[in-house]
Amino acid sequence: MAERLPLFIGGKFTHSESNETLAVHDPATQEVLSEVPFASRKEIDEAVASARSTFVTWRETPTPERARLMLRYQDLLKQHQNDIAKTLSRETGKTFADAQGDVWRGIEVVEHACNIASLMMGETVENVAGRIDTYSYTQPLGVCVGVTPFNFPAMIPLWMFPLAVACGNTFVLKPSEQDPMTPNRLTELFVEAGAPDGVLQVIHGGKEQVNALLTHPDVRAISFVGSVPVAQHVYRIGTQHLKRVQAMAGAKNHMVVMPDANKDQVINSLVGASCGAAGQRCMAISVAVFVGEAANWIPEVRDAMATVRPGAWDDDGAGYGPQITPQAKQRILGFIDAGKQEGADCLLDGSDCQVEGYPNGNWVGPTLFSNVSMDMSVYKEEIFGPVLLCAQTDSLDGAIGMINANPFGNGTSIFTSSGGAARKFQHEIEVGQVGINIPIPVPLPFFSFTGWRQSFFGDQHAYGKQAVKFYTETKTVTARWFDEAPAGGPNMTIKLC
Ligand code: NAD
């Protein structure tokens, strides 16, 4: 029988009392790997209560001690990178190399959290008025919550709880119910690193569990990553309940190809960035915008995509794995059909994709459309599969206009050998993360992950300095020390003197 995953509350892995469970499948075989329980209301309350009571002591733990927990944790994650990646591959279907990358990009955030004392430093100004000094501290908020999507089950939880906890908060994580085994493994290692009981709790479940956390009176902040409609819901309900919310959402990322770009770099980048991770990345390139004669390269893009084949996680020759669920696969096939009906040219059709030895896998082959227009559903919606759309325009202005008219603003890139074109693009484009001859410009954690428009709801973004601001409050102290009794009577004005 498949293992039933525990919750993690108050420092203990506990069997959930809930009868509601979901089977976690290997997406290449449909083998049931585990069962995930949907936590009861009582268990959610216990998790928040544990986080709340632990906050009283954890916030007093010296900052260097909190940093040392992160030092031990990043070391353990590195030691266990491959076994975490194996679990991750099994439950997501990602190739082993891609799963290692998922874990690594999370480790980088934990490394960043090791520097928490510098990141939390306040500001000081001496003598703001006669013998008066002003200085500020950043202090933790209290109980913070993280809700994560299926597509990066190591990296995205690690965007959240290490920085929140390093800042002195306590945390309740609600991972995606589709791949909960990796977050549980991350939790085991956090315990092994010496995390005190109650600093981190893990509650499994779906929308009911999220809604209970969003409205819980003792939760101060919610960090969410997922699809646009759910991000909007989380932002609305969370802020209505006076929580601080950052909600990272879906995307439609364009790559502009100028005729002066290096053709081989363009083709390799388009193939890797559209099909890598089976297209299940919020920073995947899903639209290639060819400017002028660059459109002549579309047949070569097609030929290169046709050489990529999906396969099982331990198949070294596979370019990517299956879709996460049969439903996700069907949704993508629906878009491929719609693209054909709406009049786009399907140059490569991955709808009928078989992988030898894996007849039950959620396979979708690389798919390429050309002559795509902005009114087609394949262009308007996030497909989240290995489907690349080609659009054409006469000028860089046309490409910029097209991207700025799209409601999403997560990532974009330009391939060119012209500094002038690149400078114009980076300045005029209304997208939060821009690559220049880089197809997937995900910043390292000393910067923040800065999606714009419908790809983000909130003010402070994930990781980097912005996440430290998100997980803390600033306290500003204005102080005067008297050596002798002050001269004069009461100050009846607002002016410091
Ligand atoms: P999803 O929105 O279905 O689920 C995300 C989380 O929300 C899960 O934990 C899920 O249990 C919960 N949830 C689902 N429905 C809910 C509801 N009605 N109410 C409350 N909670 C609910 O997303 P997904 O399919 O797991 O992930 C893929 C999506 O995430 C894509 O749209 C992708 O672009 C986006 N994503 C964005 C980023 C980013 O940083 N911008 C990063 C990764 C993924």
XYZ file of C-alpha atoms and ligand atoms in Angstrom:
541
model
C 0.000 0.000 0.000
C 1.193 3.530 -0.805
C 2.652 5.548 2.067
C 0.271 8.084 3.581
C 2.222 11.305 4.032
C 2.296 12.924 7.452
C 1.607 16.546 8.332
C 4.286 18.363 10.318
C 3.035 20.293 13.350
C 4.862 21.456 16.481
C 8.061 19.635 15.524
C 6.351 16.270 14.948
C 5.407 14.378 11.810
C 1.812 13.423 12.556
C -0.760 11.169 10.945
C -3.685 13.336 9.808
C -7.120 12.552 11.243
C -8.656 13.474 7.866
C -10.380 10.866 5.685
C -9.961 13.023 2.578
C -6.864 11.990 0.628
C -5.450 12.297 -2.870
C -3.195 9.755 -4.590
C 0.156 11.088 -5.822
C 1.010 9.420 -9.131
C 4.194 8.891 -11.100
C 3.206 10.914 -14.214
C 5.130 8.542 -16.498
C 3.407 5.348 -15.299
C 0.398 6.344 -13.113
C 1.877 4.178 -10.315
C 0.592 5.485 -6.970
C 3.618 6.757 -5.044
C 1.902 8.047 -1.916
C -1.323 9.427 -0.531
C -1.627 12.995 0.649
C -4.157 13.819 3.396
C -6.183 17.060 3.315
C -5.692 18.505 6.795
C -8.741 19.077 8.999
C -9.712 22.519 10.339
C -8.547 21.384 13.795
C -5.106 20.450 12.410
C -4.807 23.814 10.618
C -5.659 25.612 13.854
C -3.065 23.513 15.709
C -0.435 24.338 13.096
C -1.105 28.085 13.328
C -1.255 27.916 17.141
C 2.096 26.110 17.232
C 3.629 28.726 14.914
C 2.143 31.526 16.997
C 3.422 30.266 20.337
C 6.875 29.449 18.914
C 7.148 32.968 17.488
C 7.483 34.346 21.052
C 10.796 32.540 21.543
C 12.003 32.312 17.952
C 11.908 36.084 17.423
C 14.229 36.424 20.448
C 16.769 33.931 19.049
C 19.883 35.929 18.132
C 20.115 36.704 14.431
C 23.493 34.935 14.001
C 21.962 31.783 15.494
C 19.133 31.936 12.962
C 21.762 32.402 10.246
C 23.670 29.349 11.532
C 20.511 27.242 11.129
C 20.503 28.302 7.461
C 24.214 27.469 7.115
C 23.575 23.953 8.403
C 20.479 23.639 6.235
C 22.156 24.660 2.978
C 24.941 22.173 3.735
C 22.453 19.316 4.301
C 20.498 20.226 1.163
C 23.725 20.043 -0.849
C 24.625 16.676 0.668
C 21.159 15.330 -0.176
C 20.649 17.162 -3.454
C 20.524 13.963 -5.482
C 18.156 12.057 -3.228
C 15.794 15.062 -3.093
C 16.057 15.317 -6.888
C 15.171 11.639 -7.231
C 12.006 12.047 -5.148
C 11.213 15.188 -7.123
C 11.706 13.404 -10.453
C 9.444 10.543 -9.419
C 6.513 12.716 -8.433
C 6.815 15.431 -11.116
C 8.255 13.380 -13.983
C 11.068 15.935 -14.458
C 14.315 14.592 -15.890
C 16.905 13.991 -13.195
C 19.129 16.839 -14.459
C 16.205 19.263 -14.404
C 15.175 18.062 -10.924
C 18.733 18.719 -9.701
C 18.371 22.254 -11.103
C 15.061 22.705 -9.231
C 16.759 21.770 -5.948
C 19.840 23.868 -6.698
C 17.895 27.059 -7.370
C 16.253 26.586 -3.970
C 19.601 26.009 -2.256
C 20.776 29.359 -3.628
C 17.998 31.083 -1.686
C 19.014 29.281 1.517
C 22.603 30.446 0.920
C 21.227 33.968 0.620
C 19.338 33.544 3.913
C 22.688 32.772 5.639
C 23.444 36.484 5.250
C 20.298 37.521 7.105
C 21.977 39.858 9.605
C 23.221 42.135 6.812
C 19.891 41.885 4.985
C 17.953 42.982 8.081
C 20.120 45.979 8.895
C 18.231 49.173 9.523
C 19.252 52.799 8.923
C 20.742 55.444 11.169
C 20.990 59.224 11.007
C 22.716 61.090 13.766
C 21.683 64.620 14.808
C 18.377 64.875 12.960
C 17.771 67.781 15.360
C 19.687 69.060 18.371
C 21.237 65.934 19.966
C 18.481 63.769 18.512
C 19.298 60.546 16.589
C 16.963 58.443 14.456
C 17.518 54.783 13.692
C 15.427 51.920 12.399
C 15.183 48.170 13.019
C 13.502 45.509 10.985
C 11.490 43.098 13.090
C 9.662 39.894 12.127
C 5.894 39.853 11.588
C 4.734 36.640 13.260
C 3.051 33.678 11.564
C 3.673 33.631 7.801
C 2.107 31.218 5.330
C 3.398 29.822 2.031
C 1.201 28.239 -0.665
C 3.127 26.654 -3.534
C 2.426 25.304 -7.049
C 3.284 21.880 -8.451
C 5.931 22.891 -10.964
C 8.895 23.606 -8.629
C 8.280 21.562 -5.461
C 11.792 22.234 -4.088
C 12.691 25.693 -5.392
C 9.462 27.512 -4.571
C 9.010 26.308 -0.950
C 12.691 27.277 -0.542
C 11.911 30.761 -1.903
C 9.647 31.158 1.096
C 10.238 29.543 4.489
C 14.051 29.912 4.814
C 13.998 33.704 4.401
C 10.829 34.110 6.498
C 12.283 31.978 9.301
C 15.719 33.618 9.095
C 13.953 36.968 9.620
C 12.548 35.591 12.906
C 9.063 34.556 11.748
C 7.433 31.173 12.135
C 5.889 29.489 9.128
C 3.051 27.278 7.868
C 3.697 25.763 4.428
C 0.841 24.414 2.284
C 2.590 22.709 -0.644
C 0.915 21.654 -3.875
C -1.157 18.532 -3.304
C 0.153 17.208 -6.635
C 3.759 16.701 -5.499
C 3.947 16.883 -1.693
C 6.731 14.323 -1.155
C 9.569 16.725 -1.988
C 8.415 19.421 0.477
C 8.152 16.748 3.198
C 11.758 15.716 2.459
C 12.856 19.379 2.662
C 11.133 19.521 6.056
C 12.938 16.400 7.354
C 16.256 18.017 6.479
C 15.232 21.289 8.142
C 14.607 19.308 11.340
C 17.978 17.565 10.939
C 19.610 20.994 10.567
C 18.314 21.839 14.047
C 15.149 23.870 13.374
C 13.399 24.200 16.752
C 9.940 22.645 17.129
C 7.166 24.908 15.878
C 9.286 27.124 13.627
C 7.981 25.365 10.486
C 4.703 23.448 10.050
C 3.518 21.651 6.927
C -0.198 21.348 6.248
C -1.281 19.371 3.218
C -4.422 19.931 1.184
C -6.039 22.070 -1.484
C -8.296 25.093 -1.734
C -10.175 24.602 1.552
C -6.921 24.456 3.487
C -5.665 27.574 1.658
C -8.901 29.423 2.409
C -8.680 28.497 6.097
C -5.151 29.930 6.246
C -6.100 33.074 4.276
C -8.786 33.965 6.783
C -7.081 32.780 9.959
C -6.879 35.656 12.456
C -3.360 34.716 13.623
C -1.750 34.683 10.163
C 0.104 37.907 9.320
C 1.430 37.320 5.781
C 0.824 35.026 2.825
C 3.250 34.206 0.077
C 1.536 32.498 -2.847
C 2.696 31.101 -6.207
C 0.263 29.604 -8.730
C -2.145 30.320 -11.574
C -3.666 33.756 -12.213
C -7.247 33.080 -11.028
C -6.056 31.513 -7.783
C -3.462 34.278 -7.252
C -6.195 36.905 -7.674
C -8.416 35.035 -5.210
C -5.592 34.708 -2.658
C -4.696 38.395 -3.015
C -8.332 39.531 -2.685
C -9.287 37.347 0.275
C -5.947 37.733 2.022
C -5.952 41.538 1.820
C -9.661 41.688 2.752
C -8.610 39.889 5.920
C -5.874 42.515 6.396
C -2.951 40.175 5.656
C 0.164 41.156 3.796
C 0.074 39.229 0.486
C 2.526 38.593 -2.323
C 0.989 36.474 -5.117
C 3.185 35.328 -7.999
C 1.017 34.209 -10.924
C 0.927 32.815 -14.472
C 2.631 34.056 -17.598
C 2.949 34.245 -21.363
C 6.583 34.993 -22.076
C 7.788 36.322 -25.436
C 11.245 36.099 -26.949
C 12.019 38.696 -29.628
C 14.337 37.479 -32.389
C 16.096 40.255 -34.313
C 17.570 39.444 -37.739
C 21.067 40.354 -36.450
C 20.960 37.709 -33.691
C 23.140 34.601 -33.710
C 20.908 31.994 -35.379
C 22.249 28.931 -33.528
C 21.873 30.631 -30.154
C 18.318 31.617 -31.076
C 17.335 28.088 -32.107
C 18.889 26.382 -29.064
C 17.349 28.928 -26.727
C 13.876 28.639 -28.235
C 13.909 24.846 -28.042
C 15.215 24.680 -24.439
C 13.069 27.519 -23.104
C 9.810 26.322 -24.677
C 10.088 22.554 -24.101
C 12.319 22.321 -20.982
C 10.395 20.935 -17.979
C 7.664 19.975 -20.506
C 6.803 23.678 -20.807
C 5.635 23.694 -17.170
C 7.636 26.750 -16.118
C 6.242 30.197 -15.379
C 9.280 31.609 -17.192
C 9.047 29.267 -20.217
C 9.150 31.020 -23.579
C 5.802 30.395 -25.224
C 5.848 33.021 -27.996
C 8.732 33.726 -30.405
C 8.346 37.112 -32.094
C 10.439 37.121 -35.272
C 11.344 40.576 -36.564
C 11.727 40.949 -40.350
C 13.917 38.352 -42.034
C 14.494 36.435 -38.797
C 11.214 34.668 -39.704
C 13.194 32.700 -42.310
C 14.597 30.652 -39.398
C 11.213 29.199 -38.401
C 11.712 25.957 -40.427
C 15.036 25.384 -38.650
C 13.375 25.948 -35.260
C 10.862 23.302 -36.293
C 13.608 20.831 -37.262
C 15.429 21.373 -33.963
C 12.245 20.928 -31.906
C 11.487 17.718 -33.792
C 14.731 16.175 -32.487
C 13.667 16.619 -28.847
C 11.846 13.696 -27.310
C 10.160 13.345 -23.942
C 10.970 10.389 -21.711
C 11.073 9.027 -18.175
C 13.041 10.801 -15.445
C 15.966 8.355 -15.561
C 16.256 8.323 -19.379
C 19.461 10.281 -20.041
C 18.478 11.006 -23.640
C 15.098 12.538 -22.794
C 14.750 16.293 -23.230
C 11.873 16.540 -20.779
C 9.291 14.460 -18.942
C 5.518 13.980 -18.915
C 2.867 16.505 -17.930
C 2.008 16.425 -14.249
C -1.481 14.859 -14.658
C -3.694 13.385 -17.392
C -5.935 16.472 -16.926
C -2.997 18.813 -17.604
C -2.225 16.811 -20.753
C -5.852 17.000 -21.936
C -5.906 20.765 -21.348
C -2.835 21.188 -23.585
C -4.302 18.937 -26.278
C -7.417 21.143 -26.169
C -5.250 24.194 -26.911
C -3.461 22.418 -29.771
C -6.862 21.624 -31.308
C -8.030 25.201 -30.764
C -4.904 26.574 -32.462
C -5.639 24.462 -35.543
C -9.343 25.476 -35.561
C -8.477 29.158 -35.176
C -6.278 29.082 -38.268
C -2.692 28.990 -36.946
C -0.328 26.727 -38.942
C 0.681 23.662 -36.926
C 4.243 22.997 -38.120
C 4.927 20.320 -35.500
C 2.137 18.477 -33.690
C 2.906 16.734 -30.398
C -0.682 15.664 -29.652
C -0.177 12.010 -30.430
C 2.990 11.348 -28.503
C 4.036 7.850 -27.446
C 7.043 6.905 -25.338
C 8.168 3.327 -25.642
C 7.720 1.357 -22.413
C 5.465 4.038 -20.882
C 2.048 3.667 -22.500
C 0.271 5.416 -19.600
C 2.476 8.505 -19.333
C 1.055 12.018 -19.692
C 3.102 12.683 -22.806
C 2.847 15.698 -25.081
C 5.438 16.081 -27.837
C 7.051 19.382 -28.901
C 4.490 21.478 -30.772
C 5.077 24.518 -32.983
C 2.563 26.928 -34.479
C 3.266 29.763 -36.908
C 1.060 32.578 -38.203
C -0.373 33.080 -34.739
C -2.411 36.220 -34.156
C -3.187 38.029 -30.926
C -6.922 37.174 -30.954
C -6.358 33.392 -30.855
C -6.948 31.525 -27.592
C -3.542 29.844 -27.903
C -2.034 33.332 -27.724
C -4.282 34.765 -25.024
C -4.072 31.903 -22.499
C -1.162 30.347 -20.632
C -0.872 26.831 -22.149
C 1.783 25.512 -19.711
C 3.017 22.787 -22.064
C 5.741 22.250 -24.715
C 3.987 24.474 -27.250
C 5.783 27.333 -28.982
C 3.921 29.979 -30.991
C 5.615 31.997 -33.741
C 4.467 35.517 -34.521
C 5.989 37.902 -37.052
C 6.415 41.663 -37.138
C 8.303 44.207 -39.270
C 10.042 46.127 -36.516
C 11.278 46.108 -32.951
C 8.572 48.691 -32.177
C 5.978 46.179 -33.420
C 7.403 43.460 -31.150
C 7.485 45.768 -28.128
C 3.902 46.904 -28.828
C 2.718 43.299 -29.009
C 4.373 42.299 -25.719
C 3.170 45.410 -23.906
C -0.395 44.724 -25.061
C -0.295 41.238 -23.514
C -1.723 41.237 -19.964
C 1.081 39.093 -18.498
C 4.433 40.554 -17.464
C 6.564 37.808 -15.926
C 9.542 37.427 -18.275
C 10.700 38.307 -21.762
C 13.897 38.333 -23.748
C 15.511 39.735 -26.855
C 18.148 38.079 -29.007
C 20.219 40.610 -30.945
C 23.793 41.744 -31.556
C 22.756 45.399 -31.397
C 23.365 47.239 -28.133
C 20.958 49.937 -29.298
C 18.112 47.471 -29.885
C 18.766 45.760 -26.542
C 18.832 49.110 -24.704
C 15.582 50.238 -26.334
C 13.934 46.889 -25.489
C 15.010 46.832 -21.827
C 13.809 50.405 -21.355
C 10.460 50.269 -23.160
C 9.243 46.782 -22.347
C 6.584 46.528 -19.603
C 7.703 43.191 -18.215
C 9.413 42.670 -14.880
C 12.244 40.287 -15.868
C 14.157 40.909 -19.074
C 16.797 38.732 -20.733
C 19.272 39.994 -23.303
C 20.503 36.971 -25.251
C 19.276 34.924 -22.233
C 15.936 33.151 -22.779
C 14.917 32.521 -19.134
C 16.136 35.456 -17.038
C 15.337 34.154 -13.534
C 17.415 36.348 -11.204
C 19.665 34.913 -8.516
C 18.469 35.476 -4.940
C 20.384 38.686 -4.201
C 17.872 40.221 -6.635
C 14.131 39.596 -6.426
C 11.795 37.659 -8.725
C 10.000 40.661 -10.189
C 7.018 39.693 -12.356
C 4.701 42.574 -13.346
C 1.048 43.139 -14.268
C -1.173 39.977 -14.264
C 1.867 37.890 -13.312
C 2.085 39.431 -9.847
C -0.279 40.834 -7.224
C 1.234 42.689 -4.284
C 4.103 45.087 -3.619
C 7.160 43.176 -2.438
C 8.331 40.281 -4.621
C 9.816 36.868 -3.815
C 13.333 36.507 -2.387
C 16.149 39.075 -2.439
C 15.860 42.297 -0.412
C 12.170 42.618 -1.280
C 11.310 39.336 0.464
C 13.120 40.506 3.603
C 10.943 43.648 3.508
C 7.875 41.486 2.919
C 8.598 39.306 5.955
C 9.485 42.169 8.315
C 8.221 45.422 9.725
C 10.309 48.537 10.182
C 10.470 50.199 13.553
C 11.913 53.729 13.602
C 13.275 55.089 16.860
C 13.880 58.799 17.476
C 15.945 59.270 20.626
C 17.385 61.983 22.781
C 19.425 61.494 25.956
C 19.644 64.404 28.403
C 22.775 65.266 30.364
C 20.900 67.988 32.147
C 17.314 69.226 32.480
C 16.091 70.711 29.175
C 15.982 74.459 28.938
C 12.689 76.208 28.189
C 9.100 74.995 28.549
C 7.102 72.392 26.587
C 7.517 72.184 22.782
C 3.985 72.852 21.483
C 4.883 72.156 17.806
C 5.533 69.054 15.677
C 9.048 70.286 14.871
C 11.966 68.461 16.527
C 14.179 70.870 18.395
P -2.642 26.396 -8.998
O -3.057 27.822 -8.965
O -3.606 25.391 -9.487
O -2.243 25.908 -7.495
C -1.331 26.634 -6.702
C -1.660 26.406 -5.232
O -2.968 26.945 -4.955
C -1.688 24.939 -4.810
O -1.065 24.826 -3.562
C -3.177 24.614 -4.742
O -3.478 23.653 -3.774
C -3.797 25.946 -4.380
N -5.147 26.147 -4.949
C -5.618 25.626 -6.128
N -6.872 26.081 -6.354
C -7.201 26.892 -5.324
C -8.363 27.658 -4.990
N -9.427 27.664 -5.775
N -8.341 28.388 -3.863
C -7.254 28.401 -3.044
N -6.117 27.684 -3.315
C -6.095 26.943 -4.426
O -1.261 26.341 -9.795
P -0.437 25.061 -10.289
O -1.163 24.415 -11.413
O -0.028 24.234 -9.126
O 0.898 25.773 -10.834
C 1.028 26.267 -12.135
C 0.758 27.765 -12.184
O 1.655 28.452 -11.324
C 1.028 28.335 -13.595
O 0.028 29.280 -13.881
C 2.391 29.007 -13.443
O 2.638 30.047 -14.364
C 2.289 29.523 -12.037
N 3.633 29.775 -11.496
C 4.015 31.066 -11.317
C 5.283 31.350 -10.835
C 5.732 32.765 -10.627
O 6.693 32.970 -9.894
N 5.097 33.759 -11.227
C 6.157 30.296 -10.515
C 5.729 28.986 -10.702
C 4.454 28.735 -11.189
